[in-house]
PDB file of C-alpha atoms in Angstrom:
ATOM      1  CA  MET A1108     -31.698 -72.577 -36.929  1.00 45.00           C
ATOM      2  CA  GLY A1109     -34.630 -72.363 -34.486  1.00 47.00           C
ATOM      3  CA  LYS A1110     -34.939 -69.991 -31.442  1.00 44.00           C
ATOM      4  CA  ARG A1111     -33.078 -70.740 -28.367  1.00 42.00           C
ATOM      5  CA  THR A1112     -35.078 -71.475 -25.577  1.00 39.00           C
ATOM      6  CA  PRO A1113     -34.376 -69.062 -23.095  1.00 38.00           C
ATOM      7  CA  ARG A1114     -32.688 -70.450 -19.729  1.00 38.00           C
ATOM      8  CA  ARG A1115     -34.887 -70.853 -16.928  1.00 37.00           C
ATOM      9  CA  PRO A1116     -33.869 -68.319 -13.815  1.00 39.00           C
ATOM     10  CA  PHE A1117     -32.495 -70.091 -10.581  1.00 40.00           C
ATOM     11  CA  GLU A1118     -34.971 -69.649  -8.206  1.00 43.00           C
ATOM     12  CA  GLY A1119     -33.675 -67.936  -5.311  1.00 45.00           C
ATOM     13  CA  GLY A1120     -33.051 -64.232  -4.539  1.00 49.00           C
ATOM     14  CA  ASP A1121     -32.699 -64.690  -0.797  1.00 53.00           C
ATOM     15  CA  ASP A1122     -30.968 -62.335   1.628  1.00 75.00           C
ATOM     16  CA  THR A1123     -27.585 -62.619   2.653  1.00 84.00           C
ATOM     17  CA  LYS A1124     -28.460 -64.086   6.167  1.00 86.00           C
ATOM     18  CA  ALA A1125     -30.877 -66.825   4.454  1.00 88.00           C
ATOM     19  CA  ALA A1126     -28.387 -67.734   1.848  1.00 88.00           C
ATOM     20  CA  LEU A1127     -25.833 -68.359   4.592  1.00 88.00           C
ATOM     21  CA  GLU A1128     -28.043 -70.474   6.506  1.00 90.00           C
ATOM     22  CA  TRP A1129     -29.298 -72.439   3.273  1.00 91.00           C
ATOM     23  CA  GLY A1130     -25.556 -73.138   1.962  1.00 91.00           C
ATOM     24  CA  GLY A1131     -24.478 -73.833   5.663  1.00 90.00           C
ATOM     25  CA  ASN A1132     -26.979 -76.443   5.803  1.00 92.00           C
ATOM     26  CA  LEU A1133     -25.622 -77.929   2.415  1.00 91.00           C
ATOM     27  CA  LEU A1134     -22.024 -77.895   3.810  1.00 91.00           C
ATOM     28  CA  GLU A1135     -23.304 -79.574   6.848  1.00 90.00           C
ATOM     29  CA  ALA A1136     -24.680 -82.589   5.030  1.00 91.00           C
ATOM     30  CA  LEU A1137     -21.708 -82.783   2.795  1.00 88.00           C
ATOM     31  CA  ASP A1138     -20.012 -84.074   5.916  1.00 90.00           C
ATOM     32  CA  VAL A1139     -16.273 -84.059   4.424  1.00 94.00           C
ATOM     33  CA  ALA A1140     -14.973 -85.141   7.799  1.00 94.00           C
ATOM     34  CA  SER A1141     -16.569 -88.747   7.599  1.00 92.00           C
ATOM     35  CA  GLY A1142     -15.527 -91.525   5.451  1.00 92.00           C
ATOM     36  CA  PRO A1143     -12.504 -93.603   4.272  1.00 94.00           C
ATOM     37  CA  ARG A1144      -8.882 -92.427   5.295  1.00 95.00           C
ATOM     38  CA  PRO A1145      -6.884 -94.188   3.032  1.00 95.00           C
ATOM     39  CA  GLU A1146      -3.001 -94.006   3.543  1.00 96.00           C
ATOM     40  CA  LEU A1147      -1.426 -91.374   1.186  1.00 95.00           C
ATOM     41  CA  THR A1148       2.191 -91.249   0.234  1.00 94.00           C
ATOM     42  CA  SER A1149       4.344 -88.304   1.271  1.00 93.00           C
ATOM     43  CA  HIS A1150       4.426 -87.607  -2.740  1.00 91.00           C
ATOM     44  CA  GLU A1151       0.812 -87.438  -2.933  1.00 94.00           C
ATOM     45  CA  VAL A1152       0.677 -85.334  -0.048  1.00 94.00           C
ATOM     46  CA  LYS A1153       2.968 -82.926  -1.734  1.00 93.00           C
ATOM     47  CA  LEU A1154       1.201 -82.710  -4.510  1.00 93.00           C
ATOM     48  CA  LEU A1155      -2.024 -82.169  -3.095  1.00 95.00           C
ATOM     49  CA  ILE A1156      -0.651 -79.130  -1.103  1.00 95.00           C
ATOM     50  CA  GLY A1157       0.611 -77.782  -4.120  1.00 95.00           C
ATOM     51  CA  TYR A1158      -2.665 -78.116  -5.963  1.00 95.00           C
ATOM     52  CA  MET A1159      -4.825 -76.750  -2.928  1.00 96.00           C
ATOM     53  CA  ASN A1160      -2.096 -73.942  -3.089  1.00 96.00           C
ATOM     54  CA  GLY A1161      -3.264 -73.107  -6.673  1.00 94.00           C
ATOM     55  CA  MET A1162      -0.962 -74.808  -8.691  1.00 94.00           C
ATOM     56  CA  SER A1163      -2.211 -76.428 -11.979  1.00 93.00           C
ATOM     57  CA  TYR A1164      -1.767 -80.005 -13.169  1.00 92.00           C
ATOM     58  CA  GLU A1165       0.693 -78.661 -15.839  1.00 92.00           C
ATOM     59  CA  GLU A1166       3.001 -76.591 -13.100  1.00 92.00           C
ATOM     60  CA  LEU A1167       2.834 -79.715 -10.688  1.00 92.00           C
ATOM     61  CA  GLY A1168       3.567 -81.986 -13.511  1.00 90.00           C
ATOM     62  CA  GLU A1169       6.839 -79.865 -14.523  1.00 89.00           C
ATOM     63  CA  LEU A1170       7.666 -79.761 -10.746  1.00 83.00           C
ATOM     64  CA  ASP A1171       7.262 -83.526 -10.387  1.00 80.00           C
ATOM     65  CA  CYS A1172       9.360 -84.115 -13.587  1.00 81.00           C
ATOM     66  CA  THR A1173       6.169 -85.957 -15.049  1.00 85.00           C
ATOM     67  CA  ASN A1174       2.963 -84.580 -16.910  1.00 90.00           C
ATOM     68  CA  ALA A1175      -0.121 -83.217 -16.117  1.00 91.00           C
ATOM     69  CA  LYS A1176      -2.110 -86.118 -17.069  1.00 92.00           C
ATOM     70  CA  GLN A1177      -0.336 -88.415 -14.420  1.00 92.00           C
ATOM     71  CA  VAL A1178      -0.644 -85.701 -11.857  1.00 92.00           C
ATOM     72  CA  LYS A1179      -4.600 -85.539 -12.554  1.00 92.00           C
ATOM     73  CA  HIS A1180      -4.701 -89.220 -12.516  1.00 93.00           C
ATOM     74  CA  VAL A1181      -3.264 -89.169  -8.917  1.00 93.00           C
ATOM     75  CA  TYR A1182      -5.796 -86.718  -7.823  1.00 93.00           C
ATOM     76  CA  HIS A1183      -8.473 -88.614  -8.921  1.00 94.00           C
ATOM     77  CA  ARG A1184      -7.441 -91.703  -7.302  1.00 94.00           C
ATOM     78  CA  ILE A1185      -7.250 -89.337  -4.003  1.00 95.00           C
ATOM     79  CA  SER A1186     -10.785 -88.114  -4.616  1.00 95.00           C
ATOM     80  CA  THR A1187     -12.355 -91.834  -5.368  1.00 95.00           C
ATOM     81  CA  GLY A1188     -10.448 -93.220  -2.274  1.00 95.00           C
ATOM     82  CA  LEU A1189     -11.970 -90.381  -0.240  1.00 95.00           C
ATOM     83  CA  ARG A1190     -15.208 -91.039  -1.718  1.00 94.00           C
ATOM     84  CA  MET A1191     -15.516 -87.161  -2.930  1.00 94.00           C
ATOM     85  CA  LYS A1192     -17.620 -86.355  -5.884  1.00 89.00           C
ATOM     86  CA  SER A1193     -15.561 -82.925  -6.660  1.00 92.00           C
ATOM     87  CA  ARG A1194     -12.414 -81.233  -6.699  1.00 93.00           C
ATOM     88  CA  LEU A1195     -13.346 -78.884  -4.131  1.00 94.00           C
ATOM     89  CA  GLN A1196     -14.984 -81.539  -1.801  1.00 95.00           C
ATOM     90  CA  THR A1197     -11.824 -83.354  -2.103  1.00 96.00           C
ATOM     91  CA  MET A1198      -9.738 -80.456  -0.957  1.00 97.00           C
ATOM     92  CA  PHE A1199     -12.109 -79.867   2.220  1.00 97.00           C
ATOM     93  CA  ALA A1200     -11.706 -83.523   2.873  1.00 97.00           C
ATOM     94  CA  VAL A1201      -8.205 -83.936   2.885  1.00 97.00           C
ATOM     95  CA  LEU A1202      -8.008 -80.837   5.421  1.00 97.00           C
ATOM     96  CA  ALA A1203     -10.704 -82.253   7.455  1.00 97.00           C
ATOM     97  CA  ARG A1204      -9.126 -85.787   7.493  1.00 97.00           C
ATOM     98  CA  GLY A1205      -5.653 -84.385   8.601  1.00 96.00           C
ATOM     99  CA  TYR A1206      -3.610 -85.164   5.665  1.00 97.00           C
ATOM    100  CA  VAL A1207      -2.962 -81.471   4.882  1.00 96.00           C
ATOM    101  CA  ARG A1208      -2.672 -79.276   7.917  1.00 95.00           C
ATOM    102  CA  PRO A1209      -4.688 -75.713   7.613  1.00 95.00           C
ATOM    103  CA  GLU A1210      -1.654 -73.426   8.031  1.00 93.00           C
ATOM    104  CA  GLN A1211      -0.395 -75.270   4.740  1.00 95.00           C
ATOM    105  CA  VAL A1212      -2.947 -73.592   2.449  1.00 95.00           C
ATOM    106  CA  VAL A1213      -2.523 -69.990   4.133  1.00 93.00           C
ATOM    107  CA  PRO A1214      -0.107 -67.768   1.751  1.00 92.00           C
ATOM    108  CA  SER A1215       2.703 -66.615   3.855  1.00 87.00           C
ATOM    109  CA  GLU A1216       1.905 -63.052   2.605  1.00 86.00           C
ATOM    110  CA  LEU A1217      -1.322 -63.098   4.429  1.00 84.00           C
ATOM    111  CA  ALA A1218       0.318 -64.585   7.716  1.00 57.00           C
ATOM    112  CA  TRP A1219       0.349 -61.051   9.152  1.00 54.00           C
ATOM    113  CA  GLY A1220      -2.501 -59.266   7.717  1.00 59.00           C
ATOM    114  CA  GLU A1221      -6.067 -58.553   9.222  1.00 69.00           C
ATOM    115  CA  VAL A1222      -8.596 -60.270   6.941  1.00 81.00           C
ATOM    116  CA  SER A1223     -11.915 -58.886   6.817  1.00 83.00           C
ATOM    117  CA  LEU A1224     -14.542 -59.500   4.263  1.00 90.00           C
ATOM    118  CA  SER A1225     -18.251 -58.243   3.875  1.00 90.00           C
ATOM    119  CA  ALA A1226     -21.385 -60.399   5.132  1.00 90.00           C
ATOM    120  CA  HIS A1227     -22.224 -60.288   1.096  1.00 90.00           C
ATOM    121  CA  THR A1228     -18.778 -61.615   0.309  1.00 94.00           C
ATOM    122  CA  ALA A1229     -18.919 -64.390   2.951  1.00 94.00           C
ATOM    123  CA  ALA A1230     -22.289 -65.386   1.736  1.00 94.00           C
ATOM    124  CA  LEU A1231     -21.032 -65.926  -1.778  1.00 96.00           C
ATOM    125  CA  LEU A1232     -18.104 -67.944  -0.747  1.00 97.00           C
ATOM    126  CA  THR A1233     -20.325 -70.105   0.993  1.00 96.00           C
ATOM    127  CA  LEU A1234     -22.739 -70.896  -1.738  1.00 96.00           C
ATOM    128  CA  LEU A1235     -19.395 -71.285  -3.867  1.00 97.00           C
ATOM    129  CA  ALA A1236     -18.212 -73.588  -1.487  1.00 96.00           C
ATOM    130  CA  CYS A1237     -21.176 -75.984  -2.050  1.00 94.00           C
ATOM    131  CA  ASN A1238     -20.290 -76.269  -5.530  1.00 92.00           C
ATOM    132  CA  MET A1239     -22.604 -73.833  -6.910  1.00 94.00           C
ATOM    133  CA  SER A1240     -21.968 -71.976  -9.659  1.00 94.00           C
ATOM    134  CA  GLN A1241     -21.418 -68.184  -9.665  1.00 95.00           C
ATOM    135  CA  GLU A1242     -24.480 -67.481 -11.785  1.00 95.00           C
ATOM    136  CA  LYS A1243     -26.320 -69.507  -9.414  1.00 93.00           C
ATOM    137  CA  ALA A1244     -24.888 -67.963  -6.579  1.00 94.00           C
ATOM    138  CA  ALA A1245     -25.588 -64.675  -7.729  1.00 93.00           C
ATOM    139  CA  ALA A1246     -29.090 -65.402  -8.193  1.00 91.00           C
ATOM    140  CA  LYS A1247     -29.650 -67.042  -4.825  1.00 91.00           C
ATOM    141  CA  LEU A1248     -28.203 -63.720  -3.139  1.00 91.00           C
ATOM    142  CA  GLY A1249     -30.235 -61.413  -5.242  1.00 90.00           C
ATOM    143  CA  ILE A1250     -27.259 -59.716  -6.953  1.00 91.00           C
ATOM    144  CA  ARG A1251     -26.266 -59.204 -10.472  1.00 93.00           C
ATOM    145  CA  TYR A1252     -23.507 -61.907 -12.021  1.00 95.00           C
ATOM    146  CA  ALA A1253     -21.075 -59.279 -12.672  1.00 95.00           C
ATOM    147  CA  GLN A1254     -21.582 -58.040  -8.839  1.00 95.00           C
ATOM    148  CA  ALA A1255     -20.757 -61.920  -7.727  1.00 95.00           C
ATOM    149  CA  GLN A1256     -17.654 -61.771 -10.019  1.00 96.00           C
ATOM    150  CA  TYR A1257     -16.393 -58.354  -8.527  1.00 96.00           C
ATOM    151  CA  LEU A1258     -16.934 -59.703  -4.990  1.00 96.00           C
ATOM    152  CA  LEU A1259     -15.166 -63.153  -5.578  1.00 97.00           C
ATOM    153  CA  LEU A1260     -12.050 -61.358  -7.368  1.00 96.00           C
ATOM    154  CA  THR A1261     -11.792 -58.891  -4.440  1.00 95.00           C
ATOM    155  CA  ALA A1262     -12.050 -61.943  -1.858  1.00 96.00           C
ATOM    156  CA  ARG A1263      -9.159 -63.393  -3.856  1.00 96.00           C
ATOM    157  CA  ALA A1264      -7.017 -60.476  -3.815  1.00 94.00           C
ATOM    158  CA  ASP A1265      -7.775 -59.739  -0.157  1.00 94.00           C
ATOM    159  CA  LEU A1266      -6.832 -63.395   0.877  1.00 94.00           C
ATOM    160  CA  CYS A1267      -3.765 -63.582  -1.531  1.00 94.00           C
ATOM    161  CA  ALA A1268      -5.116 -66.622  -3.480  1.00 96.00           C
ATOM    162  CA  LYS A1269      -4.255 -67.740  -6.730  1.00 95.00           C
ATOM    163  CA  ASN A1270      -7.648 -69.005  -7.721  1.00 96.00           C
ATOM    164  CA  SER A1271     -11.088 -69.253  -6.620  1.00 96.00           C
ATOM    165  CA  HIS A1272     -10.690 -72.620  -4.932  1.00 96.00           C
ATOM    166  CA  HIS A1273      -7.576 -71.462  -3.234  1.00 97.00           C
ATOM    167  CA  ALA A1274      -9.579 -68.415  -1.759  1.00 97.00           C
ATOM    168  CA  LEU A1275     -12.385 -70.987  -0.631  1.00 97.00           C
ATOM    169  CA  LEU A1276     -10.080 -73.227   1.224  1.00 97.00           C
ATOM    170  CA  ILE A1277      -8.360 -70.213   2.887  1.00 96.00           C
ATOM    171  CA  ALA A1278     -11.551 -68.820   3.650  1.00 95.00           C
ATOM    172  CA  ALA A1279     -12.399 -72.042   5.337  1.00 96.00           C
ATOM    173  CA  VAL A1280      -9.290 -72.495   7.292  1.00 95.00           C
ATOM    174  CA  LEU A1281      -9.620 -68.787   8.748  1.00 93.00           C
ATOM    175  CA  GLY A1282     -13.176 -69.278   9.671  1.00 91.00           C
ATOM    176  CA  ILE A1283     -14.769 -66.693   7.162  1.00 92.00           C
ATOM    177  CA  ILE A1284     -17.115 -69.492   6.246  1.00 93.00           C
ATOM    178  CA  ASN A1285     -17.980 -72.386   8.355  1.00 93.00           C
ATOM    179  CA  VAL A1286     -17.235 -75.924   6.455  1.00 95.00           C
ATOM    180  CA  PRO A1287     -18.123 -78.391   9.331  1.00 94.00           C
ATOM    181  CA  GLY A1288     -15.041 -80.678  10.012  1.00 95.00           C
ATOM    182  CA  VAL A1289     -12.073 -78.379   8.575  1.00 96.00           C
ATOM    183  CA  PRO A1290      -9.734 -77.023  10.987  1.00 96.00           C
ATOM    184  CA  ARG A1291      -9.460 -73.680  11.520  1.00 93.00           C
ATOM    185  CA  CYS A1292      -5.862 -71.781  11.337  1.00 86.00           C
ATOM    186  CA  ASP A1293      -5.678 -68.195  13.226  1.00 70.00           C
ATOM    187  CA  VAL A1294      -4.083 -65.549  11.279  1.00 58.00           C
ATOM    188  CA  PRO A1295      -1.101 -64.514  13.885  1.00 57.00           C
ATOM    189  CA  LYS A1296      -1.094 -60.886  14.510  1.00 52.00           C
ATOM    190  CA  PRO A1297       2.119 -58.877  13.980  1.00 51.00           C
ATOM    191  CA  PRO A1298       4.316 -58.429  17.242  1.00 51.00           C
ATOM    192  CA  LEU A1299       3.836 -55.108  19.204  1.00 49.00           C
ATOM    193  CA  PRO A1300       6.908 -52.768  18.422  1.00 51.00           C
ATOM    194  CA  VAL A1301       9.511 -52.616  21.009  1.00 51.00           C
ATOM    195  CA  ALA A1302       9.907 -49.156  22.340  1.00 52.00           C
ATOM    196  CA  PRO A1303      13.632 -47.705  22.700  1.00 50.00           C
ATOM    197  CA  PRO A1304      15.361 -47.302  26.196  1.00 52.00           C
ATOM    198  CA  ALA A1305      14.442 -44.150  27.920  1.00 55.00           C
ATOM    199  CA  GLY A1306      16.777 -41.478  27.145  1.00 53.00           C
ATOM    200  CA  GLY A1307      18.963 -43.293  24.831  1.00 47.00           C
ATOM    201  CA  PRO A1308      19.411 -42.882  21.294  1.00 47.00           C
ATOM    202  CA  GLN A1309      17.080 -45.416  18.930  1.00 46.00           C
ATOM    203  CA  THR A1310      19.142 -47.807  16.847  1.00 41.00           C
ATOM    204  CA  ALA A1311      17.920 -50.055  13.978  1.00 42.00           C
ATOM    205  CA  LEU A1312      18.424 -53.577  14.052  1.00 42.00           C
ATOM    206  CA  THR A1313      19.947 -55.235  11.096  1.00 43.00           C
ATOM    207  CA  ASP A1314      21.132 -58.493   9.900  1.00 45.00           C
ATOM    208  CA  ARG A1315      24.778 -58.876  10.029  1.00 40.00           C
TER     209      ARG A1315
END
């Protein structure tokens, strides 16, 4: 068995600001908001919402009393109709063209939270949103692959995301990364506590 040819390193190593600008230009050129808007059934939209929230084809097949192969076929047909080449591009297009509302991909447990990700993490998510692999994104940022993996896992935890694609969708609708055409969804802040009446006893409100 002959020697394996070493893999050619990905050219890059840009700093965070340059990587953000480079990735932003790619996302703008993608233009997920333009293109055909085929009519989708409520059933197809329901499957899209489930998939965009991190459910697998197998899970959706069980929920839909069908199988993973049929669910995958439906998703492929939707991608073709939207003229998108990848699963991630299709999900961005579904949001940008109004089939799914941005709040429908934000986990309920994140609804009252404050989300704050580092600039390095935002740059990594921007590059991944361009369909770049983690290895190439790490090289573009000038960090190790293990660091990129750690940043992505941390982002998934902070965003309460079920998988990496789900994290990218949440980051897009919250404005952490800029995907032109994808509508924003503001995370509501918790209501201010109500002060008890002056001089009166403090009582707890409970459901009866």
